Structures are given as structure tokens and as C-alpha cells.
Tab-separated table of N, CA and C in Angstrom:
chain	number	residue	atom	x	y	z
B	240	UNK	N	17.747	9.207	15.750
B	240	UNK	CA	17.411	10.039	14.613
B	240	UNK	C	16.554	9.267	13.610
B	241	UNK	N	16.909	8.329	13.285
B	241	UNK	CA	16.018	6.812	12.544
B	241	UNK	C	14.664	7.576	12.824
B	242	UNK	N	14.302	6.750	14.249
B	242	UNK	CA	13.341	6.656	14.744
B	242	UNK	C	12.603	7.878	14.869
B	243	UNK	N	13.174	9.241	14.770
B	243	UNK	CA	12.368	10.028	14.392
B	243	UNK	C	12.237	10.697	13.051
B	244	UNK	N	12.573	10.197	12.130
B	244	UNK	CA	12.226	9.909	10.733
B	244	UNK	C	11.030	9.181	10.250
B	245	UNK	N	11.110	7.913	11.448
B	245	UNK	CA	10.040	6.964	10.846
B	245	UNK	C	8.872	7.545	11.723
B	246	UNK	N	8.748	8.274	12.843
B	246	UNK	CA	7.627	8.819	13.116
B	246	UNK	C	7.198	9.741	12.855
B	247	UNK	N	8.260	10.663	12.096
B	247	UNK	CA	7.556	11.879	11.116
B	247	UNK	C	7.254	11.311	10.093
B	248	UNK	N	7.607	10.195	9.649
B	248	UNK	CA	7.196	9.803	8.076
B	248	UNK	C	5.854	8.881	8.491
B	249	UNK	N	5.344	8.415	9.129
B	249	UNK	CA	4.175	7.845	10.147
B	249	UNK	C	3.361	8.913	10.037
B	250	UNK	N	3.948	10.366	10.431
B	250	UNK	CA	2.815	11.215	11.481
B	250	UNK	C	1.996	12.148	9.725
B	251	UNK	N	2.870	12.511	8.814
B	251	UNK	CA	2.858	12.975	7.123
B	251	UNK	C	1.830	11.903	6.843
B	252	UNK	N	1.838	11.215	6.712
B	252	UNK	CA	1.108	9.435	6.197
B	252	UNK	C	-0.057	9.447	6.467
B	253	UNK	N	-0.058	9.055	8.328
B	253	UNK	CA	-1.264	8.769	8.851
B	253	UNK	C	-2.540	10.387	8.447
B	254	UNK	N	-1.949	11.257	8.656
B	254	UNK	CA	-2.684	12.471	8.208
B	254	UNK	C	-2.929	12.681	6.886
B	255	UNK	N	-2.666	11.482	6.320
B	255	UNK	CA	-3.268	12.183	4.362
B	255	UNK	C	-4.364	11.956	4.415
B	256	UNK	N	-5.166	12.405	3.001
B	256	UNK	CA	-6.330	12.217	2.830
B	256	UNK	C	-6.828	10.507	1.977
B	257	UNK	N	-5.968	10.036	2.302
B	257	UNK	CA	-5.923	8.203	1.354
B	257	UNK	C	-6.653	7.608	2.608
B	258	UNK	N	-7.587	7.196	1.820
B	258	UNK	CA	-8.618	6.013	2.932
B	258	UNK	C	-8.193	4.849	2.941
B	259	UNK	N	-7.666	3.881	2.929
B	259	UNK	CA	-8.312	2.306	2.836
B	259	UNK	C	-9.532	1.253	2.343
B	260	UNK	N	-9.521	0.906	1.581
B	260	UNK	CA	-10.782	0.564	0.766
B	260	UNK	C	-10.924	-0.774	0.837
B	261	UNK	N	-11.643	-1.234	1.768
B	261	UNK	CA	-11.879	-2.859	1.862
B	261	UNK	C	-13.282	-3.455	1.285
B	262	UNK	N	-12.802	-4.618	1.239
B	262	UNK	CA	-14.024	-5.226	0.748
B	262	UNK	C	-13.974	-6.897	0.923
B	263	UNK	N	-14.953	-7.547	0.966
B	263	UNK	CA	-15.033	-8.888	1.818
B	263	UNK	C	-16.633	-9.720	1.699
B	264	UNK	N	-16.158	-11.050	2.228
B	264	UNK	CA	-17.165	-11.946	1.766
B	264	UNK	C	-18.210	-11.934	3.380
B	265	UNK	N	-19.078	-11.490	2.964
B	265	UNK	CA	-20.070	-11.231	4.342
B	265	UNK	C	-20.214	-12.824	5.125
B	266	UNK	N	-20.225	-13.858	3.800
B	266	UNK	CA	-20.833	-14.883	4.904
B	266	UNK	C	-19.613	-15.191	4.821
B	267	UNK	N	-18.476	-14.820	4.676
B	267	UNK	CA	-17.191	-15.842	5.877
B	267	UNK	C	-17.355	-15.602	6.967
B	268	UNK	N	-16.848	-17.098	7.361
B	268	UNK	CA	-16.693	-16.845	9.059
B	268	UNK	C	-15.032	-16.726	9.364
B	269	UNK	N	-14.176	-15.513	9.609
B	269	UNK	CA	-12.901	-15.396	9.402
B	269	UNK	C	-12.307	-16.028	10.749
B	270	UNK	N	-12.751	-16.367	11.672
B	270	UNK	CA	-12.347	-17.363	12.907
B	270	UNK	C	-12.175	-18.701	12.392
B	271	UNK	N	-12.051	-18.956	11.854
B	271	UNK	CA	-11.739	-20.192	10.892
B	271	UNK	C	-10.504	-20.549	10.460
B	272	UNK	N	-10.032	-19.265	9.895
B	272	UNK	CA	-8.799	-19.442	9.104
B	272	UNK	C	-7.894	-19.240	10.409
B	273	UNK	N	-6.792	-20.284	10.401
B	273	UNK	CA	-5.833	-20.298	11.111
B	273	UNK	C	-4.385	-20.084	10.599
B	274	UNK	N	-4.288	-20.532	9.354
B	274	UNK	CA	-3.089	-20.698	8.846
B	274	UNK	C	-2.728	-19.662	7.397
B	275	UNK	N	-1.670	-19.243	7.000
B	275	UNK	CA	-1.711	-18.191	5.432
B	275	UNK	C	-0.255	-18.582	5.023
B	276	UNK	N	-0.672	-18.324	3.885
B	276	UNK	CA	1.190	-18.418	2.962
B	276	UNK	C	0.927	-17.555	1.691
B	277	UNK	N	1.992	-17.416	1.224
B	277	UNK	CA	2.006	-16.202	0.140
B	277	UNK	C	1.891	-17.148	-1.172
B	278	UNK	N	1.152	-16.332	-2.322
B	278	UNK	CA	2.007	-16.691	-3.715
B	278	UNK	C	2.826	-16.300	-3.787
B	279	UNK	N	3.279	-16.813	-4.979
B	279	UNK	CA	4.922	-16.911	-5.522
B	279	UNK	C	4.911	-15.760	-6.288
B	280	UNK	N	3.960	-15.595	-7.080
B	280	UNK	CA	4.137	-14.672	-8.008
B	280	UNK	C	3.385	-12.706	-7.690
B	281	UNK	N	4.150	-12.796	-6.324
B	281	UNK	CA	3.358	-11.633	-5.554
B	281	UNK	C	4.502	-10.417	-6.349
B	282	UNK	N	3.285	-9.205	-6.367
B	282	UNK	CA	4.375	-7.691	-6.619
B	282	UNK	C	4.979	-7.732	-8.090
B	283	UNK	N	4.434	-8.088	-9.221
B	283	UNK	CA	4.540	-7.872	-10.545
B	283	UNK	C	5.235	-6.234	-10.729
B	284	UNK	N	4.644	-5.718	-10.235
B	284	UNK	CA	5.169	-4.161	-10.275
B	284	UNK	C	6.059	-4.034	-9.408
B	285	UNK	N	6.514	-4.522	-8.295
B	285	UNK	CA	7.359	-3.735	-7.309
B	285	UNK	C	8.675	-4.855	-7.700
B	286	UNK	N	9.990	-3.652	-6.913
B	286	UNK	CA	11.340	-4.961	-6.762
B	286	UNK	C	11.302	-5.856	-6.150
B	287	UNK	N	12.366	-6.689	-6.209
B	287	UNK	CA	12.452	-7.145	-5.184
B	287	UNK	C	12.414	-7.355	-3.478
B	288	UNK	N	12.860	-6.260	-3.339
B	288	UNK	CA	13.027	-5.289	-2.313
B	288	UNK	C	11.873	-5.008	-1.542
B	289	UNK	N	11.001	-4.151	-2.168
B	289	UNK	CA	9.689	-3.659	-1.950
B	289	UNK	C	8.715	-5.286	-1.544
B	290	UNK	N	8.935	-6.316	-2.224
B	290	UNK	CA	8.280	-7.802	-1.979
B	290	UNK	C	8.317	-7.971	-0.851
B	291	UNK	N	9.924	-7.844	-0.857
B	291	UNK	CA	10.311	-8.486	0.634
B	291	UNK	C	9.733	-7.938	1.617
B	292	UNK	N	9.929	-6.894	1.943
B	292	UNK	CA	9.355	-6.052	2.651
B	292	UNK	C	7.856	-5.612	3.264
B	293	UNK	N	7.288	-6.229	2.169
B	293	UNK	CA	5.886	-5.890	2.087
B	293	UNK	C	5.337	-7.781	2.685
B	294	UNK	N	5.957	-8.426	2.297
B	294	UNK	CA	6.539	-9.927	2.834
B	294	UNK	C	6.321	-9.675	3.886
B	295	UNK	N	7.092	-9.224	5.002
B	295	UNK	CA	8.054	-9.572	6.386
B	295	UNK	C	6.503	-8.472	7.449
B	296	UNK	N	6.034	-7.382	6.455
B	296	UNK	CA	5.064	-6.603	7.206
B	296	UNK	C	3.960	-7.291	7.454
B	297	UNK	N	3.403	-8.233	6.663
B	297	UNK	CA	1.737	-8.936	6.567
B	297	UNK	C	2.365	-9.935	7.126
B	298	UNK	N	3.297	-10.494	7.460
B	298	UNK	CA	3.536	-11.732	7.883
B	298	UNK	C	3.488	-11.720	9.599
B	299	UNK	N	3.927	-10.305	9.663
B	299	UNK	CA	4.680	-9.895	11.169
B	299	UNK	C	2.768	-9.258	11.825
B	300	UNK	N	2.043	-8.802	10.801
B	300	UNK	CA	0.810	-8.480	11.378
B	300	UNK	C	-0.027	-9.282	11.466
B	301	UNK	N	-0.335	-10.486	10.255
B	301	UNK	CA	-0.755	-11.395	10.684
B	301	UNK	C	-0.255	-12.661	12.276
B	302	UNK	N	0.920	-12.461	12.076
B	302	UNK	CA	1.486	-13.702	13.457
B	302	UNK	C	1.168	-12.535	14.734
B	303	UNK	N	1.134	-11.534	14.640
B	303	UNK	CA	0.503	-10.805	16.049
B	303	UNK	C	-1.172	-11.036	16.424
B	304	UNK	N	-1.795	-11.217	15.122
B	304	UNK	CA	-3.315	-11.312	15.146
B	304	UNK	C	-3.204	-13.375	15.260
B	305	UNK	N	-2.271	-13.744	15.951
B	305	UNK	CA	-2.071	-15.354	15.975
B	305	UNK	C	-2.428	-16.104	14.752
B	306	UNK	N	-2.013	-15.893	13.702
B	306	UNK	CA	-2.182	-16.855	12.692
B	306	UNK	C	-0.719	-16.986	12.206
B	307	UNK	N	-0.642	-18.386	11.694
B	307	UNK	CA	0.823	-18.466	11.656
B	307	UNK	C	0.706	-18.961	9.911
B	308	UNK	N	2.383	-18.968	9.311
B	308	UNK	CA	2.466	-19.635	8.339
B	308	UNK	C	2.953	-21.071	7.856
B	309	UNK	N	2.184	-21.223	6.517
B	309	UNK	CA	2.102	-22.671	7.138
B	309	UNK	C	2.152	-23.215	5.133
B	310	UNK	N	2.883	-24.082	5.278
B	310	UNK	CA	3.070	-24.600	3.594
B	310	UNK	C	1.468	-25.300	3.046
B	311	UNK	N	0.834	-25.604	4.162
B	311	UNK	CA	-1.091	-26.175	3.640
B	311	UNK	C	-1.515	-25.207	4.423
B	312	UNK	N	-1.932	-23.674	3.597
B	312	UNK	CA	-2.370	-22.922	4.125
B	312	UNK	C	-3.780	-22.766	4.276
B	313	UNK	N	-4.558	-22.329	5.036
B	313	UNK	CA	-5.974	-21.902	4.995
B	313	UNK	C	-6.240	-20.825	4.428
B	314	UNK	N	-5.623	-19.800	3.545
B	314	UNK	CA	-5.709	-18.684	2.644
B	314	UNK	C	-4.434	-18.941	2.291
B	315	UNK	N	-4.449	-18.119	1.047
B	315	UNK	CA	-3.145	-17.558	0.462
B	315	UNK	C	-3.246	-15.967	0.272
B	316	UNK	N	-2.396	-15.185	0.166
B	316	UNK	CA	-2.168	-13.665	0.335
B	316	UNK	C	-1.286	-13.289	-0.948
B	317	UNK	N	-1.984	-12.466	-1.892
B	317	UNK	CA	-1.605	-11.812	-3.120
B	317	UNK	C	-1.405	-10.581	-2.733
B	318	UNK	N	-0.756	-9.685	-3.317
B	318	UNK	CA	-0.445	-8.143	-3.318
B	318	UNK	C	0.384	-7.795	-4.607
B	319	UNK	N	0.244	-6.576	-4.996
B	319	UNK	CA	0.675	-6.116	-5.896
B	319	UNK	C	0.393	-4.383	-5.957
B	320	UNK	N	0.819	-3.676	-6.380
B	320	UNK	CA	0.590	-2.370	-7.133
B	320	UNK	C	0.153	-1.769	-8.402
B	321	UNK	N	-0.576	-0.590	-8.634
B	321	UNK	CA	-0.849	-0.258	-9.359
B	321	UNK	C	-0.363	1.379	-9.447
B	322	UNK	N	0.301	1.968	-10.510
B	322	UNK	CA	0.897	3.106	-10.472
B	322	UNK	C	0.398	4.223	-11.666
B	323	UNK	N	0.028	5.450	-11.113
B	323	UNK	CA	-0.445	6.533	-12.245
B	323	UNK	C	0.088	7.322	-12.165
B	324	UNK	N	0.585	8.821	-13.136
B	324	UNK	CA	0.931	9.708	-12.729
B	324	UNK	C	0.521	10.793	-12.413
B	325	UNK	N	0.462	11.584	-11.511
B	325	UNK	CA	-0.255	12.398	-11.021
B	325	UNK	C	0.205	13.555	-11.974
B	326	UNK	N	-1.021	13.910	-12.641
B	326	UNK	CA	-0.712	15.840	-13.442
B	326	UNK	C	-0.653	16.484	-13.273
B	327	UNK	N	0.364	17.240	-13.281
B	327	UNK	CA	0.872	18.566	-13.063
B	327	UNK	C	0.018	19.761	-13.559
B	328	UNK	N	-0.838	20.302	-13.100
B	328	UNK	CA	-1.379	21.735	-13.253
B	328	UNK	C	-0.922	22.968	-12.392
B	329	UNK	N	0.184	22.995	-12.131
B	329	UNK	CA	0.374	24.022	-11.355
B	329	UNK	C	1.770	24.769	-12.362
B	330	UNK	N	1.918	26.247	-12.283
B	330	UNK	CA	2.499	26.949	-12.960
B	330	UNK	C	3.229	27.999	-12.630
B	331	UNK	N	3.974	28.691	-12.619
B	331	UNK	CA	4.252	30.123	-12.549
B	331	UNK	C	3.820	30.827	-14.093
B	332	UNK	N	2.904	31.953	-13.259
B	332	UNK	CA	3.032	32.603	-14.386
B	332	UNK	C	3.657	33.981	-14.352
B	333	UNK	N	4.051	34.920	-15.135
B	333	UNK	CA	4.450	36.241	-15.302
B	333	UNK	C	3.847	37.035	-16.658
B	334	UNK	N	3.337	38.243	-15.999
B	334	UNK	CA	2.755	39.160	-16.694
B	334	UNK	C	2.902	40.499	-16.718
B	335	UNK	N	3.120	41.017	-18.416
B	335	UNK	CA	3.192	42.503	-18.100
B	335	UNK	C	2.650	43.337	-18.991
B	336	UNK	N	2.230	44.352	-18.471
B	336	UNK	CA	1.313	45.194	-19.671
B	336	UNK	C	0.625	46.563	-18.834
B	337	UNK	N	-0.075	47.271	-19.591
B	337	UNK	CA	-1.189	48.629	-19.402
B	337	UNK	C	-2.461	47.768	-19.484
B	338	UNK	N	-3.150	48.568	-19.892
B	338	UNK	CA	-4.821	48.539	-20.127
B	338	UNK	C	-4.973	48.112	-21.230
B	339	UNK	N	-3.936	48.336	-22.355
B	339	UNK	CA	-4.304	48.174	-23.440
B	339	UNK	C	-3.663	47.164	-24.332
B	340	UNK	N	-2.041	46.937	-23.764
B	340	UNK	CA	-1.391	45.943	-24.421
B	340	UNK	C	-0.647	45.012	-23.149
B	341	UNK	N	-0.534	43.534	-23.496
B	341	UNK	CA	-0.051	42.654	-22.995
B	341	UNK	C	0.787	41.602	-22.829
B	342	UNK	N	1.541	41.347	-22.341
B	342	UNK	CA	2.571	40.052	-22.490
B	342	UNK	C	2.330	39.320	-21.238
B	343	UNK	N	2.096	37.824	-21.128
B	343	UNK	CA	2.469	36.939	-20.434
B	343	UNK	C	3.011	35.635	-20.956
B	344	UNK	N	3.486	34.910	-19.759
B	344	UNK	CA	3.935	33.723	-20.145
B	344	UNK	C	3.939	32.698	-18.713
B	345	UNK	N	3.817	30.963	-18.808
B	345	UNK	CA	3.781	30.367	-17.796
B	345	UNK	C	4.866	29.147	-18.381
B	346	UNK	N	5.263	29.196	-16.834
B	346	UNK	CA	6.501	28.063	-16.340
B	346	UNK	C	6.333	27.362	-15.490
B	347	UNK	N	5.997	25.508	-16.216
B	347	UNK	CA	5.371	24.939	-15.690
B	347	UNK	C	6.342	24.452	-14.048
B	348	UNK	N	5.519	23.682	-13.460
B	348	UNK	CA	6.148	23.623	-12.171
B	348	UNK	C	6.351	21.736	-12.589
B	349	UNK	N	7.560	21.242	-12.451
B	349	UNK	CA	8.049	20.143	-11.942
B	349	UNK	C	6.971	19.047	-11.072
B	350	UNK	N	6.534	18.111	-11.691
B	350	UNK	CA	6.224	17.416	-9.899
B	350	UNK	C	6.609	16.325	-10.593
B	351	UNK	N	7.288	15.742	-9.754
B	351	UNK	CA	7.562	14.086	-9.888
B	351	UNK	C	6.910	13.226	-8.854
B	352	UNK	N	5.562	13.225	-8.957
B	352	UNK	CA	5.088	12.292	-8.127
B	352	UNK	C	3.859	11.136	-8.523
B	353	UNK	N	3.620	10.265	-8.344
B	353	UNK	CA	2.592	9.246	-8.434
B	353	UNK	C	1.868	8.463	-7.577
B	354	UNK	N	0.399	8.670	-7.878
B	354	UNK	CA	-0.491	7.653	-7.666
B	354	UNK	C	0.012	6.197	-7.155
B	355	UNK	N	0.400	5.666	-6.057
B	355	UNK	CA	0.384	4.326	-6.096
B	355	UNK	C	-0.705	3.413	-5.052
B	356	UNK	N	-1.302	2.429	-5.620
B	356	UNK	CA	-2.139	1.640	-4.847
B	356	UNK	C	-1.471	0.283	-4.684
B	357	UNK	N	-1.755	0.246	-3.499
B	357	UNK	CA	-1.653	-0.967	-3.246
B	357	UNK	C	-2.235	-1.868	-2.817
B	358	UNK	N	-2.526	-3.059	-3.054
B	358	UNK	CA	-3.612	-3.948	-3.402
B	358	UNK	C	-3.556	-5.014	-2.139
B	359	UNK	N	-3.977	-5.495	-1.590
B	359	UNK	CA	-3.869	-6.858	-0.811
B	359	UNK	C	-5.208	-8.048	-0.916
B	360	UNK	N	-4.855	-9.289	-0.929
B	360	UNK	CA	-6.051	-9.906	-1.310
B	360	UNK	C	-5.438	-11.312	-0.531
B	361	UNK	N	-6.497	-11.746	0.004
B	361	UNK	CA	-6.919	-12.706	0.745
B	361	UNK	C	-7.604	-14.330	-0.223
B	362	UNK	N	-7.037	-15.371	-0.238
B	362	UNK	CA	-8.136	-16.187	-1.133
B	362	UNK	C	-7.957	-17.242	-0.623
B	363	UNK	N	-9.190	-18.087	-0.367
B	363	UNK	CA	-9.155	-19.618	0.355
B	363	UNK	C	-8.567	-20.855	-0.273
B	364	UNK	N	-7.423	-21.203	0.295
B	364	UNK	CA	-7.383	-22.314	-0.191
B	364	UNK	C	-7.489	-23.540	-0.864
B	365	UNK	N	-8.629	-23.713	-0.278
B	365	UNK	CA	-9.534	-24.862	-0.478
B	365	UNK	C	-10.585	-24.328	-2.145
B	366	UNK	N	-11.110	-23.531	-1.756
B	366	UNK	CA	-11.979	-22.777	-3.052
B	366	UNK	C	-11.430	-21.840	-3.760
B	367	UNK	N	-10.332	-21.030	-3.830
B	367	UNK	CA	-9.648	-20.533	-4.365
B	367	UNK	C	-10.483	-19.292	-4.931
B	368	UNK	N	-11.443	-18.790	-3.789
B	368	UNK	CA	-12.043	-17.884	-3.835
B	368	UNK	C	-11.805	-16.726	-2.915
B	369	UNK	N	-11.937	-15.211	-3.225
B	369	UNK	CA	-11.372	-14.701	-2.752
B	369	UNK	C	-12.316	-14.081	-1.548
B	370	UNK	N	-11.612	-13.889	-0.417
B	370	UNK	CA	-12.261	-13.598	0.843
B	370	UNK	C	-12.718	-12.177	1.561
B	371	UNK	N	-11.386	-11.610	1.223
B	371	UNK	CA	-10.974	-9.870	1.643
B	371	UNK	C	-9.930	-9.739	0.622
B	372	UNK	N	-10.148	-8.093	0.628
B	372	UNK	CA	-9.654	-7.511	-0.515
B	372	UNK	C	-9.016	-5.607	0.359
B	373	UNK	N	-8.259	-5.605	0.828
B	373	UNK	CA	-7.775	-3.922	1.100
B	373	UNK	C	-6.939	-3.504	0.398
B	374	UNK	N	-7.184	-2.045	0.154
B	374	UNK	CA	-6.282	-1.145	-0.720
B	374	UNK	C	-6.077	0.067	-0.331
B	375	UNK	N	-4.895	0.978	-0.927
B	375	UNK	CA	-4.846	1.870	-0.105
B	375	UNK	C	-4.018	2.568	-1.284
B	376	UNK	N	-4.651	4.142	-1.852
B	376	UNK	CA	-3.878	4.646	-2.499
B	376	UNK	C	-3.187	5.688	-1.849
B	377	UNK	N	-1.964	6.171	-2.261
B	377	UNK	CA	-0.791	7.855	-1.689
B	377	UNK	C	-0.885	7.986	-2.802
B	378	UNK	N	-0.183	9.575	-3.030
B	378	UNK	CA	0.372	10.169	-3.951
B	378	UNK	C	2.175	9.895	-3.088
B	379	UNK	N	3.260	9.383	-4.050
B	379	UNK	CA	4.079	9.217	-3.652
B	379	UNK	C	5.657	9.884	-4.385
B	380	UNK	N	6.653	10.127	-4.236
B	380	UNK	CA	7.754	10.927	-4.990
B	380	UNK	C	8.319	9.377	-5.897
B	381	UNK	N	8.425	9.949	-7.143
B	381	UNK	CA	9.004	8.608	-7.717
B	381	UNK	C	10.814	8.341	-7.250
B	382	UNK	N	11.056	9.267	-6.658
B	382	UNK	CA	12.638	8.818	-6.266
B	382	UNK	C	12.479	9.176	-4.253
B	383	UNK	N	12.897	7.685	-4.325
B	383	UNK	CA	12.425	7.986	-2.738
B	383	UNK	C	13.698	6.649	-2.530
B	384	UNK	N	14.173	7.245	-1.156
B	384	UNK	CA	15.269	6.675	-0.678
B	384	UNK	C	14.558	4.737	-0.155
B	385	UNK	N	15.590	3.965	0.281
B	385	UNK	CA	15.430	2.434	0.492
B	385	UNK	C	14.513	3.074	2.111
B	386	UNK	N	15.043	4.219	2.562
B	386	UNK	CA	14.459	4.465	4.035
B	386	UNK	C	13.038	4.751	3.780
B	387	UNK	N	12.973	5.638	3.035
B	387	UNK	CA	11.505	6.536	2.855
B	387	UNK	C	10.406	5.206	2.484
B	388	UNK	N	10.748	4.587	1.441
B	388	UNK	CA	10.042	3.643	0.544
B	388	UNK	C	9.596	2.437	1.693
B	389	UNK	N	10.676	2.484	2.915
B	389	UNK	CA	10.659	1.342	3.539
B	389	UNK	C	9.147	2.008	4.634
B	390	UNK	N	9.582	2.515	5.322
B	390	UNK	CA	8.810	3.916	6.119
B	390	UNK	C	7.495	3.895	5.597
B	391	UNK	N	7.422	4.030	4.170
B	391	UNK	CA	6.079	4.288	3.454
B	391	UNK	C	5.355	3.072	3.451
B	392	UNK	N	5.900	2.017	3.268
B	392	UNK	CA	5.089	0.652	3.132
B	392	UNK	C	4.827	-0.045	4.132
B	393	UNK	N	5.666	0.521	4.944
B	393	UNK	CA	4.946	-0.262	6.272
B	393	UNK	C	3.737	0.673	7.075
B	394	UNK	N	3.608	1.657	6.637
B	394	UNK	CA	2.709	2.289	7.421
B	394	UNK	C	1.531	2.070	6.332
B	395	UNK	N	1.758	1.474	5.166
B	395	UNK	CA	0.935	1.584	4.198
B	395	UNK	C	-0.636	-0.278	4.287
B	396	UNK	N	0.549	-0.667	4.546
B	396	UNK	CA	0.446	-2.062	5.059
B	396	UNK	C	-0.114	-2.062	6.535
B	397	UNK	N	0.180	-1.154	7.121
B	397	UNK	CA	-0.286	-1.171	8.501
B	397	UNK	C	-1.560	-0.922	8.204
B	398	UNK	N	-2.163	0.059	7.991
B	398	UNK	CA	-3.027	0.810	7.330
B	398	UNK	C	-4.455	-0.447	6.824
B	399	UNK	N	-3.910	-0.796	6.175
B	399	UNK	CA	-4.724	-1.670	5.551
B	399	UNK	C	-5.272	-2.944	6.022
B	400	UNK	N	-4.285	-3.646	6.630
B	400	UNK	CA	-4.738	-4.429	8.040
B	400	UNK	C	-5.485	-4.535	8.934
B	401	UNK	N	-5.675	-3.122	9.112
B	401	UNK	CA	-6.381	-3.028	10.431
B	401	UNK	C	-8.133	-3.069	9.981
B	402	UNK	N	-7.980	-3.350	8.573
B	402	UNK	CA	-9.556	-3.355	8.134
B	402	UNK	C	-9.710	-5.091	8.532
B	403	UNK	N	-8.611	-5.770	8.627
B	403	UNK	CA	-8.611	-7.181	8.925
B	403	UNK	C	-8.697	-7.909	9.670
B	404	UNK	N	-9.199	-9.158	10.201
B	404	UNK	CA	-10.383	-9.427	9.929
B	404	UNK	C	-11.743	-8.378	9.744
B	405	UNK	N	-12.622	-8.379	8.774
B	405	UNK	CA	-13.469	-7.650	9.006
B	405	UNK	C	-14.403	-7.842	10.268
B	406	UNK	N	-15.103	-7.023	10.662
B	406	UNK	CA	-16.245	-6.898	11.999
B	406	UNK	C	-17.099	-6.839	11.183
B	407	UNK	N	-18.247	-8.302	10.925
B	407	UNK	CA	-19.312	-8.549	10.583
B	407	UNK	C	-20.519	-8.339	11.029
């Protein structure tokens, strides 16, 4: 049952209209970098939780693309979020009247949802310049279960990866 949660929450995802937005240093040569480690001070906006997580996903996609981690890294890997709220324009309205006289009134509609981006950034070591840059915004529910949130970021993270290494 899990597992078909996380592939309906995959199949909702992969079908939105949120692109991936990369961007990158043309003259790197990304066959180079062998090794990555995180900052410390990753996910200002997110919990703990969400770190970790977002941790264990770039770590687990990078060591499949064979790069491993390493305390003298050849990049370091920042991430963080950025959150807006999405505005509500939608309404019920009700109306009543003739031709000649009128009453209405509107009842706004609820949405609890937000804008979130999420950021990933790549920066060299050695120059402490930055290399690649992917992002990826949803519109997301601000109360979302440890499952959903988990579900969401890894497909979110997946997502964004795959712009990685760039094809020069």
C-alpha cells in the first residue's frame, strides 16, 4: 500500500506543470569532479527532518552517478528553500434578483497551499565558485504528512538531478 502511495504521489508530481531550472558553468569540465560533501549550514528554511532527507537523496544520486563522499571534497553541495503563498482567487458566489433589483454575495474558498522552491547548488572547492545551480518550484499543501513531504522531496530532488552533470 506504501508503495502505491509513493507511485501515485510520483505519478501527481511527475505530471505538474513545474520545470526544473538549471544553470551552470559552460567551461567546466564536470568529469573532473570525483568527490562532494555537504555544508553545514544547509536548509535554513527546512527542519531537520526535511535536511536529512534531502541529505540521504543527493547523496544516494550522486554515489549512483559514482562519485563518492569525501571530507577533502572536490565540490561542496548547498540547498535550501524558498517559500510563497499562493493567492487565493477563487470564490463561491450567490446571487439573487429580477431585472431590476439585486443581491449578491461571495465566499471565499480556503486554499492552504504554497509556492516552494527548492534550490540546489554545486561549488568548487578549491575556488569556491559556483558550478551548477538546479531548482525546482510545486505548489505544495502547507500541512502535509512525514509520508507525503517525504514522497514529495524525493521526487523533487530526483527531478533536479537529472539536469546533472550538465551535457555540454
Amino acid at each position: 500500500m506504501k508503495v502505491f502511495r509513493l507511485i501515485l504521489l510520483f505519478l501527481v508530481f511527475g505530471c505538474s506543470s513545474s520545470k526544473v531550472v538549471s544553470d551552470y558553468d559552460s567551461n567546466t569540465t564536470y568529469s573532473k569532479y570525483k568527490t562532494f560533501n555537504f555544508y553545514e549550514d544547509n536548509g535554513d528554511n527546512l527542519n531537520d527532518f526535511d535536511v536529512k532527507r534531502i541529505t540521504n537523496y543527493i547523496t544516494s544520486k550522486l554515489k549512483n552517478d559514482n562519485l563518492e563522499q569525501d571530507n577533502l571534497p572536490d565540490f561542496f553541495i548547498y540547498f535550501d528553500t524558498q517559500t510563497s503563498t499562493v493567492r487565493n482567487n477563487k470564490s463561491i458566489s450567490i446571487g439573487l434578483g429580477n431585472r431590476n433589483v439585486g443581491v449578491s454575495g461571495g465566499i471565499p474558498i480556503e486554499n492552504n497551499k504554497v509556492n516552494e522552491k527548492l534550490i540546489i547548488k554545486f561549488i568548487e572547492a578549491n575556488t569556491n565558485n559556483l558550478i551548477w545551480e538546479g531548482s525546482l518550484e510545486s505548489k505544495v499543501r502547507k500541512k502535509r504528512s512525514p509520508e507525503q513531504r517525504e514522497a514529495h522531496l524525493k521526487v523533487v530532488v530526483t527531478q533536479i538531478l537529472e539536469q546533472f552533470p550538465p551535457s555540454n
